[in-house]
């Protein structure tokens, strides 16, 4: 071992302790304080959650903390009545009416809007009136297909106010993907925008919505926000403008929040799984909100004067829990940004931090890698001294990126919270508490209060320290999704059947001798491309739907910026020729079927796919071939071992 390698090894093992300065003012000030509270949360969860539920205002107290009559289904805070929009807005008005709730930065620098809590209340109430007028009632689904503009938060909270269930669809999804989600949710009203700005160009959202709606006959009303001013078609009798509806007679500045049961559904959010159609994860009003609010407060160590900036899109769970519900429930000031991280240049996020004096910054490893590649001059060119805490989410963070983030953005003084969680979990399950838990770069560290993770072997027995295995969670917590919309059977099978009622995360992980968790990534057929969750089955069925394609298999390959990229093996029907032109056509087709986030980085045409004798595609073998590994492992169960050599010879390069 050379000197530099050994010092590299040492620094890789370096533990970063919270500074006294940070710990003294933090919610949780020491590791022993964390341990004490953690063990009481595990020893007596009902007592713990009963006390913590007071983070919300309840119109009527709950009668039971936790109920599980039919495992694995569960209820939290049953009998309790509350309203999410009341908790996120109304209750702050007395003390924080003039406090900024949302600071919105459009992609064009001059486009800035600020909404105080009082103004937010007014906008939310007005839009709730509009929804009511169009016949939206408690339990109805409203689909929201909007860019990162204040109206996305306003419409979510307006739904919550009148008990409608929102289903936000990420603006980067295609018309086809939107149509699938609208139809599954049964939404009868859609909120969208004419367009939005990304890298100076207009994203034509309304056009995509129009195309989707050709397949969604039960959507009777479309409310369109004027954002980009691009020319669009308005369908008479169906489409109305947001700004016109908001000014109509009868649209008052206030509307009573309705009483929701703790277990009433607050929203659906679609996420990709191993097979088939994306799953509409159902989150509740009481448990979800308690969990989002509490994790926000402790993990981001929230203070009254903080300015909090999360770069996620609200179309994903991160935006739901940590741009809208978590921060607003705590009365925080949230910065929201419309555009791309590199528009007009790779200093954009740092410019936003400087401009609004952001104190907490939360982003994804892929963003850090992409911006680090651009060089240190970008952060150096901006005043970042307002920052006091950094966060990351979406995929494992490699230690080099962690250190780049720590040194160049946090200037060595801001703790980094590496937060592990999922759409299904509602909120963060494993993360440091920044004033209490020493950090190890690349580890999400320790479980949050009330969370009992386990690393399991194939046979369900617990793995030893240092031994990798399936990451499972032993018992339910308030934020867990209660079911899959219209598909409780799939919920049980996907998450609870493998390990006897324990929640299966789909991730692999390891615990070290200090009890720190190291997440190694998905061990099912889910790919994390730039932190976005893509189901291999969805991409495969998109490929197979193209004329001339007989079969397709999709696997992840490591990618320096995206973390993972999509590599597709495509078998064509007899007589079809696989050339570069067809590759481009297939990529275009996947974009059309799902969205640009799902496009394959590389396509390899193949004569056949490696299969077991029972006909199952051997993804393990394909993964090895795609990443150029000479060793494909044991192929003794393969039906036709000759396929491997042919595939190896045809391996294509992944463009960086
Ligand atoms: C998957 C969930 C929940 C926020 C956004 C993603 C991966 C998430 C981490 C982390 C390692 C992480 C896991 C997980 N993941 N955070 N800090 N370290 N991996 O939500 O789209 O539902 O994806 O993201 O693989 O299962 P999601």
XYZ file of C-alpha atoms and ligand atoms in Angstrom:
683
model
C 0.000 0.000 0.000
C 1.368 3.422 -0.893
C 1.373 6.335 1.487
C -1.359 8.192 -0.313
C -3.556 5.113 -0.369
C -3.119 4.591 3.327
C -3.897 8.205 4.162
C -6.854 7.928 1.796
C -8.048 4.943 3.789
C -7.642 6.804 7.035
C -9.602 9.812 5.850
C -12.313 7.470 4.559
C -12.728 6.287 8.117
C -12.738 9.742 9.640
C -15.676 10.453 11.913
C -17.070 13.999 11.946
C -18.307 15.154 15.329
C -20.887 17.905 15.703
C -19.300 21.135 16.914
C -20.126 22.365 20.414
C -21.504 25.467 18.848
C -24.008 23.435 16.823
C -24.893 20.941 19.551
C -25.564 23.523 22.223
C -28.424 25.061 20.267
C -29.718 21.845 18.700
C -33.034 20.105 19.476
C -31.124 16.980 20.523
C -27.746 17.915 21.954
C -25.816 14.694 22.438
C -25.650 11.087 21.388
C -26.722 9.967 24.833
C -29.768 12.230 24.669
C -30.624 10.639 21.305
C -30.120 7.150 22.727
C -32.304 7.833 25.716
C -35.174 9.143 23.671
C -34.704 6.414 21.048
C -34.850 3.586 23.534
C -37.916 5.015 25.225
C -39.586 5.285 21.790
C -38.909 1.580 21.216
C -39.711 0.407 24.723
C -43.027 2.184 24.896
C -44.047 3.357 21.419
C -47.620 4.241 22.365
C -46.516 6.554 25.110
C -43.878 8.091 22.865
C -46.214 8.746 19.914
C -49.014 9.969 22.114
C -46.722 12.677 23.442
C -45.219 13.518 20.039
C -48.619 13.818 18.362
C -48.990 17.148 20.149
C -46.767 18.613 17.430
C -50.123 19.024 15.631
C -53.331 20.802 16.533
C -56.162 18.307 16.845
C -59.787 19.404 16.585
C -60.693 16.274 18.487
C -58.219 14.075 20.364
C -57.582 10.520 19.206
C -58.860 7.607 21.245
C -56.172 5.053 20.366
C -52.533 5.643 19.439
C -51.993 2.485 17.426
C -54.298 -0.271 16.243
C -53.574 -3.354 14.226
C -56.610 -5.540 13.913
C -55.760 -7.090 10.566
C -52.016 -7.323 10.033
C -50.155 -5.798 8.248
C -52.759 -3.001 7.989
C -52.653 -0.500 10.796
C -54.195 2.694 12.130
C -52.586 5.547 13.992
C -54.324 8.121 16.150
C -57.764 6.627 15.379
C -60.709 8.766 16.347
C -58.631 11.948 16.152
C -59.894 14.765 13.950
C -57.685 17.334 12.282
C -57.018 19.182 9.078
C -53.632 19.283 7.350
C -54.060 22.730 5.813
C -55.121 24.121 9.208
C -51.950 22.673 10.722
C -49.764 24.027 7.929
C -51.282 27.508 7.824
C -54.106 28.729 10.103
C -52.500 27.863 13.389
C -49.433 29.962 12.519
C -51.369 33.106 11.645
C -51.497 34.559 15.162
C -47.738 34.464 15.711
C -46.395 34.238 12.184
C -48.999 35.891 9.957
C -46.423 38.152 8.346
C -43.680 35.566 8.265
C -42.651 34.364 4.836
C -44.060 30.914 4.176
C -42.901 30.485 0.592
C -40.166 32.320 -1.261
C -40.429 31.331 -4.872
C -37.616 31.783 -7.361
C -38.541 31.243 -10.999
C -35.884 30.208 -13.435
C -35.660 33.732 -14.895
C -33.802 35.628 -12.176
C -36.328 38.451 -11.901
C -39.263 36.089 -11.301
C -39.586 36.048 -7.523
C -42.758 35.750 -5.473
C -43.128 35.782 -1.711
C -46.168 34.500 0.153
C -46.560 35.210 3.857
C -48.567 32.781 5.951
C -51.526 35.191 5.783
C -51.259 35.396 2.011
C -50.869 31.642 1.700
C -54.034 31.131 3.735
C -55.923 33.426 1.427
C -54.721 31.743 -1.760
C -55.419 28.277 -0.396
C -58.929 29.241 0.711
C -59.691 30.834 -2.621
C -58.586 27.785 -4.531
C -60.551 25.558 -2.174
C -63.641 27.575 -3.169
C -62.799 27.030 -6.841
C -62.480 23.276 -6.295
C -65.796 23.184 -4.431
C -67.503 25.127 -7.168
C -66.393 22.485 -9.655
C -67.965 19.789 -7.529
C -64.920 18.470 -5.690
C -65.957 16.868 -2.403
C -64.317 14.951 0.415
C -62.622 11.793 -0.849
C -62.586 12.913 -4.511
C -59.227 12.733 -6.257
C -57.637 15.779 -7.838
C -54.649 15.301 -10.095
C -51.975 18.003 -10.004
C -49.553 18.207 -12.941
C -47.703 21.429 -12.283
C -44.173 22.778 -12.409
C -42.382 24.128 -9.340
C -44.520 27.228 -8.883
C -46.392 28.326 -5.721
C -49.676 27.070 -7.177
C -48.516 23.470 -6.706
C -48.350 23.913 -2.916
C -51.507 26.039 -2.927
C -53.504 23.407 -4.779
C -52.274 20.573 -2.538
C -53.245 22.503 0.586
C -56.580 23.527 -0.940
C -57.370 19.843 -1.524
C -56.388 19.042 2.050
C -58.609 21.845 3.295
C -61.765 20.348 1.814
C -60.772 16.710 2.199
C -60.011 16.006 -1.451
C -57.194 13.546 -2.125
C -54.413 15.012 -4.244
C -52.369 12.943 -6.649
C -49.410 15.003 -7.827
C -47.721 13.777 -10.984
C -44.148 14.964 -11.602
C -44.098 17.492 -14.459
C -41.321 15.519 -16.176
C -43.577 12.547 -16.811
C -44.947 12.169 -20.328
C -48.559 12.359 -21.472
C -48.805 8.562 -21.457
C -47.481 8.284 -17.914
C -49.821 11.056 -16.760
C -52.827 9.349 -18.351
C -52.068 6.080 -16.549
C -51.903 7.815 -13.187
C -55.015 9.916 -13.762
C -56.985 6.837 -14.744
C -55.779 4.734 -11.843
C -56.611 7.467 -9.338
C -60.007 8.197 -10.896
C -59.423 11.953 -10.665
C -62.145 14.092 -12.194
C -60.297 17.390 -12.031
C -56.790 18.224 -13.232
C -54.703 21.241 -12.276
C -51.955 22.083 -14.747
C -50.113 25.043 -16.293
C -49.535 26.348 -19.777
C -45.834 25.666 -19.428
C -42.769 26.277 -17.327
C -39.171 27.344 -17.790
C -36.296 24.914 -17.830
C -32.860 25.886 -19.125
C -34.468 28.857 -20.826
C -36.846 26.703 -22.839
C -40.555 26.231 -22.289
C -41.774 22.839 -21.103
C -45.176 22.383 -22.750
C -47.205 20.972 -19.887
C -50.662 21.783 -21.191
C -49.888 20.114 -24.487
C -48.935 16.921 -22.629
C -52.042 17.210 -20.442
C -54.265 17.586 -23.527
C -52.747 14.468 -25.033
C -53.184 12.533 -21.802
C -56.788 13.607 -21.421
C -57.723 11.999 -24.733
C -57.480 8.797 -22.695
C -59.109 10.098 -19.497
C -62.761 10.545 -20.172
C -63.834 11.136 -16.588
C -61.772 14.344 -16.189
C -64.447 16.967 -16.547
C -62.506 20.050 -15.560
C -58.993 21.362 -16.107
C -57.726 24.412 -14.218
C -54.785 25.992 -16.017
C -52.219 28.251 -14.360
C -50.735 30.866 -16.658
C -47.028 30.596 -16.048
C -44.970 30.658 -19.230
C -47.392 32.567 -21.456
C -46.959 30.070 -24.282
C -49.787 29.583 -26.712
C -52.088 26.746 -25.715
C -55.493 25.443 -26.619
C -58.297 25.805 -24.089
C -61.048 23.268 -24.584
C -64.404 24.914 -24.203
C -66.539 23.574 -21.377
C -63.567 21.802 -19.826
C -60.608 24.162 -19.429
C -60.593 27.287 -17.255
C -57.848 29.714 -16.235
C -56.704 29.695 -12.622
C -56.345 33.488 -12.400
C -59.833 34.078 -13.771
C -61.500 31.548 -11.478
C -59.724 32.956 -8.431
C -61.211 36.404 -9.068
C -64.795 35.306 -9.634
C -67.707 36.203 -7.408
C -68.303 33.741 -4.610
C -64.594 32.965 -4.242
C -64.074 34.196 -0.707
C -60.830 34.754 1.165
C -61.700 32.169 3.751
C -63.224 28.720 3.869
C -63.573 26.510 6.932
C -61.143 23.583 7.010
C -63.146 20.376 7.246
C -62.679 17.835 10.007
C -60.734 14.876 8.725
C -60.276 11.613 10.514
C -56.648 10.824 11.300
C -56.906 7.820 8.998
C -58.568 9.680 6.108
C -56.350 9.719 3.041
C -54.434 12.951 2.522
C -52.859 12.046 -0.804
C -51.830 9.414 -3.307
C -48.384 9.425 -4.793
C -47.394 7.032 -7.540
C -44.077 5.254 -7.340
C -42.411 2.550 -9.396
C -42.212 -1.016 -8.263
C -40.665 -4.212 -9.458
C -43.474 -5.127 -11.781
C -46.226 -3.514 -13.778
C -48.129 -0.322 -13.174
C -46.746 2.243 -10.685
C -48.310 1.988 -7.240
C -50.516 4.739 -5.812
C -49.164 4.897 -2.275
C -51.832 6.124 0.113
C -50.820 8.449 2.928
C -53.032 9.501 5.782
C -53.837 12.837 7.383
C -52.848 12.163 10.995
C -49.981 9.691 11.017
C -48.266 11.063 7.941
C -48.460 14.635 9.180
C -47.190 13.824 12.683
C -44.295 11.935 11.155
C -43.418 14.559 8.500
C -43.587 17.385 11.046
C -41.550 15.592 13.692
C -38.753 14.403 11.390
C -38.577 17.893 9.900
C -38.168 19.438 13.307
C -35.522 17.050 14.665
C -33.536 16.042 11.592
C -33.347 19.541 10.126
C -33.071 20.944 13.630
C -35.500 23.652 12.630
C -35.369 27.114 14.221
C -37.762 29.986 13.893
C -35.333 32.098 11.838
C -34.253 29.391 9.404
C -34.582 29.770 5.668
C -34.915 26.284 4.278
C -34.252 25.288 0.663
C -34.957 21.801 -0.672
C -34.090 21.332 -4.347
C -36.400 18.375 -4.969
C -39.457 18.613 -7.165
C -42.784 18.540 -5.336
C -43.795 15.795 -7.778
C -41.760 13.377 -5.630
C -42.252 12.421 -1.996
C -39.301 14.565 -0.886
C -41.193 17.621 -2.046
C -44.430 16.512 -0.391
C -42.880 15.869 3.011
C -39.985 18.328 3.064
C -41.103 21.268 0.927
C -44.805 21.364 1.721
C -46.088 19.439 4.740
C -43.067 19.149 7.055
C -41.750 22.713 6.823
C -45.117 24.484 6.701
C -46.452 22.425 9.576
C -43.517 23.781 11.587
C -44.131 27.365 10.447
C -40.866 27.531 8.496
C -39.802 29.702 5.567
C -39.368 27.577 2.460
C -37.499 28.462 -0.713
C -38.878 26.920 -3.874
C -37.043 26.988 -7.201
C -38.578 26.383 -10.601
C -35.670 25.610 -12.884
C -32.563 23.540 -13.539
C -29.485 23.503 -11.243
C -27.243 24.656 -14.094
C -29.407 27.444 -15.486
C -27.994 29.851 -16.433
C -24.803 28.386 -14.930
C -23.706 25.809 -12.327
C -23.687 28.507 -9.642
C -27.468 28.826 -9.627
C -28.161 27.045 -6.314
C -25.384 28.977 -4.585
C -26.760 32.192 -5.973
C -30.155 31.301 -4.470
C -28.504 30.496 -1.119
C -26.784 33.893 -1.143
C -29.817 35.845 -2.344
C -32.242 34.527 0.278
C -29.697 33.752 3.018
C -30.595 30.084 3.062
C -29.579 28.351 6.307
C -30.627 24.737 5.556
C -29.969 23.199 2.154
C -31.272 19.761 1.129
C -30.384 18.102 -2.170
C -29.453 14.797 -3.853
C -26.061 13.120 -4.397
C -26.478 13.314 -8.179
C -26.733 17.101 -7.935
C -23.626 17.252 -5.768
C -21.662 15.099 -8.209
C -22.788 17.148 -11.202
C -21.943 20.465 -9.530
C -18.650 19.218 -8.087
C -17.570 18.306 -11.606
C -17.982 21.956 -12.624
C -15.325 23.024 -10.156
C -15.002 24.928 -6.914
C -15.139 28.347 -8.508
C -18.948 28.191 -8.590
C -19.569 27.937 -4.858
C -16.547 30.152 -4.172
C -18.150 32.917 -6.192
C -21.033 33.197 -3.725
C -21.535 34.122 -0.101
C -22.590 30.872 1.579
C -22.018 31.849 5.209
C -25.747 31.756 5.990
C -25.688 27.945 5.696
C -25.654 25.955 8.922
C -26.969 22.522 7.909
C -26.834 20.415 4.748
C -28.840 17.378 3.736
C -28.844 14.676 1.093
C -31.389 12.127 -0.127
C -32.309 9.792 -2.952
C -29.422 7.337 -3.269
C -26.277 6.383 -1.382
C -23.766 9.223 -1.351
C -20.188 8.307 -2.190
C -17.704 9.557 0.438
C -15.796 11.766 -2.051
C -18.982 13.683 -2.901
C -19.848 13.883 0.782
C -16.501 15.490 1.526
C -16.782 17.866 -1.436
C -20.186 18.960 -0.130
C -18.904 19.263 3.428
C -15.817 21.288 2.507
C -16.935 23.432 -0.401
C -20.543 24.136 0.470
C -20.577 23.738 4.246
C -17.025 25.150 4.582
C -16.302 22.418 7.093
C -18.778 23.770 9.638
C -22.184 22.408 8.568
C -23.249 18.898 9.535
C -24.648 16.799 6.676
C -27.781 14.783 7.307
C -27.786 11.783 4.946
C -31.466 10.910 5.102
C -32.629 7.467 4.044
C -36.309 6.910 3.291
C -38.829 6.090 0.554
C -42.123 7.167 -0.969
C -43.739 4.418 1.081
C -42.285 5.522 4.397
C -43.782 9.038 4.294
C -40.780 10.520 6.069
C -37.147 9.912 6.932
C -36.405 6.648 8.779
C -32.621 6.612 9.061
C -30.585 9.793 9.467
C -28.259 11.563 11.850
C -29.719 14.135 14.231
C -27.234 16.871 13.433
C -26.415 18.063 16.941
C -26.142 14.584 18.383
C -24.866 11.950 15.979
C -21.239 11.810 14.766
C -21.103 11.469 10.984
C -19.442 8.861 8.820
C -19.441 9.889 5.139
C -21.567 7.433 3.154
C -23.585 6.184 6.108
C -27.154 7.314 6.827
C -26.139 6.553 10.452
C -28.907 5.693 12.916
C -32.681 5.151 13.020
C -35.132 7.917 13.889
C -37.303 7.616 16.994
C -39.730 4.718 16.848
C -37.978 3.002 13.926
C -36.545 -0.503 14.304
C -34.586 -1.468 11.204
C -33.248 -4.995 10.773
C -30.790 -6.501 8.344
C -32.080 -9.915 7.381
C -30.645 -12.908 5.617
C -32.538 -14.750 2.936
C -33.991 -17.077 5.577
C -35.267 -14.172 7.681
C -32.634 -14.508 10.401
C -30.791 -11.414 11.517
C -27.454 -10.725 9.838
C -24.335 -10.091 11.920
C -22.557 -6.730 12.139
C -20.734 -6.121 8.878
C -22.830 -8.636 6.976
C -25.004 -7.340 4.135
C -28.650 -8.292 3.849
C -32.200 -7.149 3.215
C -33.177 -3.957 4.989
C -36.512 -4.459 6.733
C -38.430 -2.486 9.366
C -39.798 -4.504 12.210
C -42.902 -2.559 13.207
C -45.126 0.126 11.678
C -44.573 3.848 12.356
C -47.119 6.677 11.924
C -45.864 7.746 8.474
C -46.034 4.386 6.712
C -48.288 4.276 3.616
C -51.450 2.463 4.653
C -52.061 0.685 1.376
C -51.737 0.836 -2.397
C -54.679 2.640 -3.954
C -57.272 0.077 -5.031
C -54.798 -2.745 -4.525
C -54.433 -3.862 -0.898
C -53.405 -7.330 -2.077
C -50.391 -5.965 -3.890
C -49.524 -3.959 -0.759
C -49.405 -7.085 1.364
C -47.509 -9.119 -1.223
C -44.934 -6.462 -2.079
C -44.010 -5.295 1.376
C -45.006 -7.828 3.998
C -44.957 -11.345 2.591
C -41.236 -12.117 2.414
C -40.381 -11.658 6.081
C -43.469 -12.591 7.983
C -45.138 -9.217 8.343
C -42.016 -7.063 8.566
C -41.832 -4.157 6.128
C -39.492 -5.020 3.253
C -37.778 -1.899 1.887
C -36.281 -3.297 -1.325
C -32.866 -1.968 -0.305
C -29.761 -3.826 0.722
C -27.852 -2.599 3.760
C -25.273 -3.388 6.395
C -24.848 -2.314 10.009
C -21.329 -1.703 11.292
C -19.949 -2.378 14.762
C -21.132 1.083 15.945
C -24.719 0.386 14.893
C -24.436 2.657 11.846
C -26.468 1.756 8.754
C -24.857 1.665 5.321
C -27.396 1.475 2.508
C -26.021 -0.308 -0.540
C -28.916 0.362 -2.918
C -31.902 -1.426 -4.379
C -31.842 -5.177 -4.517
C -35.063 -5.488 -6.476
C -35.750 -4.521 -10.078
C -35.864 -0.816 -9.369
C -33.231 1.553 -10.780
C -32.293 4.899 -9.243
C -31.375 7.192 -12.111
C -30.231 10.550 -10.733
C -32.155 9.604 -7.601
C -35.357 9.067 -9.597
C -37.025 5.761 -9.114
C -37.593 3.837 -12.347
C -39.115 0.372 -12.579
C -37.328 -1.920 -15.046
C -40.677 -3.464 -15.978
C -42.057 -0.087 -17.061
C -39.106 0.617 -19.347
C -39.239 -2.918 -20.717
C -42.915 -2.706 -21.539
C -42.330 0.668 -23.215
C -39.597 -0.903 -25.382
C -41.673 -3.942 -26.232
C -44.579 -1.748 -27.323
C -42.433 -0.453 -30.204
C -43.037 -2.165 -33.561
C -40.445 -4.812 -34.339
C -39.301 -5.382 -30.755
C -39.765 -8.946 -29.561
C -38.286 -8.793 -26.094
C -36.416 -6.400 -23.823
C -34.545 -6.519 -20.527
C -33.367 -3.471 -18.632
C -30.644 -3.332 -15.977
C -28.782 -0.623 -14.064
C -25.156 0.264 -14.826
C -22.993 2.504 -12.642
C -22.808 6.084 -13.929
C -20.424 8.797 -12.670
C -23.066 11.535 -12.333
C -26.423 9.768 -12.346
C -25.364 7.073 -9.902
C -27.108 4.490 -12.013
C -28.072 4.602 -15.670
C -30.397 2.419 -17.698
C -28.920 -0.202 -20.019
C -31.366 -1.989 -22.269
C -31.006 -5.308 -24.074
C -33.396 -5.518 -26.989
C -34.274 -8.585 -29.039
C -35.847 -7.742 -32.393
C -38.387 -9.730 -34.333
C -37.048 -11.833 -37.222
C -35.903 -9.776 -40.165
C -35.621 -6.484 -38.258
C -32.254 -4.748 -38.299
C -30.861 -3.162 -35.167
C -28.918 -0.048 -36.126
C -28.159 3.334 -34.557
C -31.223 4.869 -36.109
C -33.446 2.335 -34.405
C -31.646 2.946 -31.092
C -32.517 6.632 -31.310
C -36.092 5.809 -32.198
C -36.379 3.486 -29.210
C -34.983 6.151 -26.891
C -37.526 8.645 -28.239
C -40.249 6.082 -27.737
C -39.350 5.520 -24.064
C -39.366 9.297 -23.544
C -42.852 9.403 -25.010
C -44.124 6.483 -22.965
C -42.625 7.470 -19.603
C -40.552 10.644 -19.740
C -36.955 11.758 -20.330
C -35.903 10.492 -16.876
C -36.441 6.893 -18.027
C -34.531 6.954 -21.281
C -31.897 4.241 -21.700
C -28.300 5.421 -21.673
C -27.310 2.530 -23.906
C -29.142 -0.030 -25.986
C -27.667 -3.340 -27.059
C -29.386 -5.453 -29.666
C -29.198 -9.150 -28.913
C -30.141 -12.431 -30.531
C -31.525 -13.758 -27.281
C -31.547 -13.155 -23.534
C -30.008 -15.371 -20.858
C -32.809 -17.306 -19.213
C -33.208 -20.022 -16.691
C -34.791 -23.275 -17.813
C -38.082 -22.056 -16.404
C -37.847 -18.977 -18.634
C -36.846 -16.304 -16.109
C -34.487 -13.621 -17.423
C -31.176 -13.743 -15.531
C -30.693 -10.081 -14.715
C -27.623 -10.788 -12.662
C -25.867 -11.985 -15.821
C -27.110 -9.016 -17.836
C -25.954 -6.586 -15.141
C -22.461 -8.051 -15.279
C -22.360 -7.823 -19.067
C -23.698 -4.263 -19.102
C -21.068 -3.050 -16.673
C -18.339 -4.757 -18.708
C -17.446 -7.266 -16.050
C -15.621 -10.333 -17.363
C -17.141 -12.480 -14.637
C -20.814 -13.227 -15.059
C -20.967 -15.703 -12.203
C -22.653 -19.063 -12.092
C -24.541 -19.836 -15.293
C -25.237 -23.504 -14.617
C -28.985 -22.913 -14.419
C -29.035 -21.176 -17.766
C -31.016 -22.736 -20.602
C -28.552 -21.709 -23.337
C -25.141 -20.734 -22.009
C -23.976 -19.752 -25.502
C -26.007 -16.555 -25.239
C -23.518 -15.050 -22.798
C -20.556 -14.957 -25.182
C -22.651 -13.412 -27.882
C -23.922 -10.760 -25.476
C -20.459 -9.952 -24.145
C -19.216 -9.305 -27.672
C -22.047 -6.948 -28.426
C -21.788 -4.856 -25.243
C -22.225 -1.202 -25.999
C -20.540 1.744 -24.361
C -22.356 3.890 -21.905
C -22.085 7.516 -22.824
C -20.916 9.584 -19.840
C -35.186 4.709 -2.581
C -36.527 5.338 -2.402
C -37.405 9.313 -0.138
C -36.735 10.306 -0.819
C -36.525 10.201 -2.274
C -36.524 8.850 -2.875
C -32.955 5.274 -2.155
C -33.217 7.278 -0.673
C -31.292 7.312 0.348
C -30.113 7.532 1.131
C -29.218 5.593 0.197
C -31.318 6.199 -0.504
C -33.224 3.891 -1.625
C -34.726 3.896 -1.407
N -32.525 6.205 -1.134
N -32.477 7.947 0.222
N -30.001 8.578 1.963
N -29.111 6.636 1.019
N -30.280 5.347 -0.572
O -37.748 8.205 -2.710
O -38.208 7.509 -5.038
O -39.315 6.328 -3.115
O -36.864 6.034 -3.576
O -34.194 5.715 -2.715
O -32.872 2.956 -2.597
O -35.294 2.623 -1.414
P -38.116 7.001 -3.644
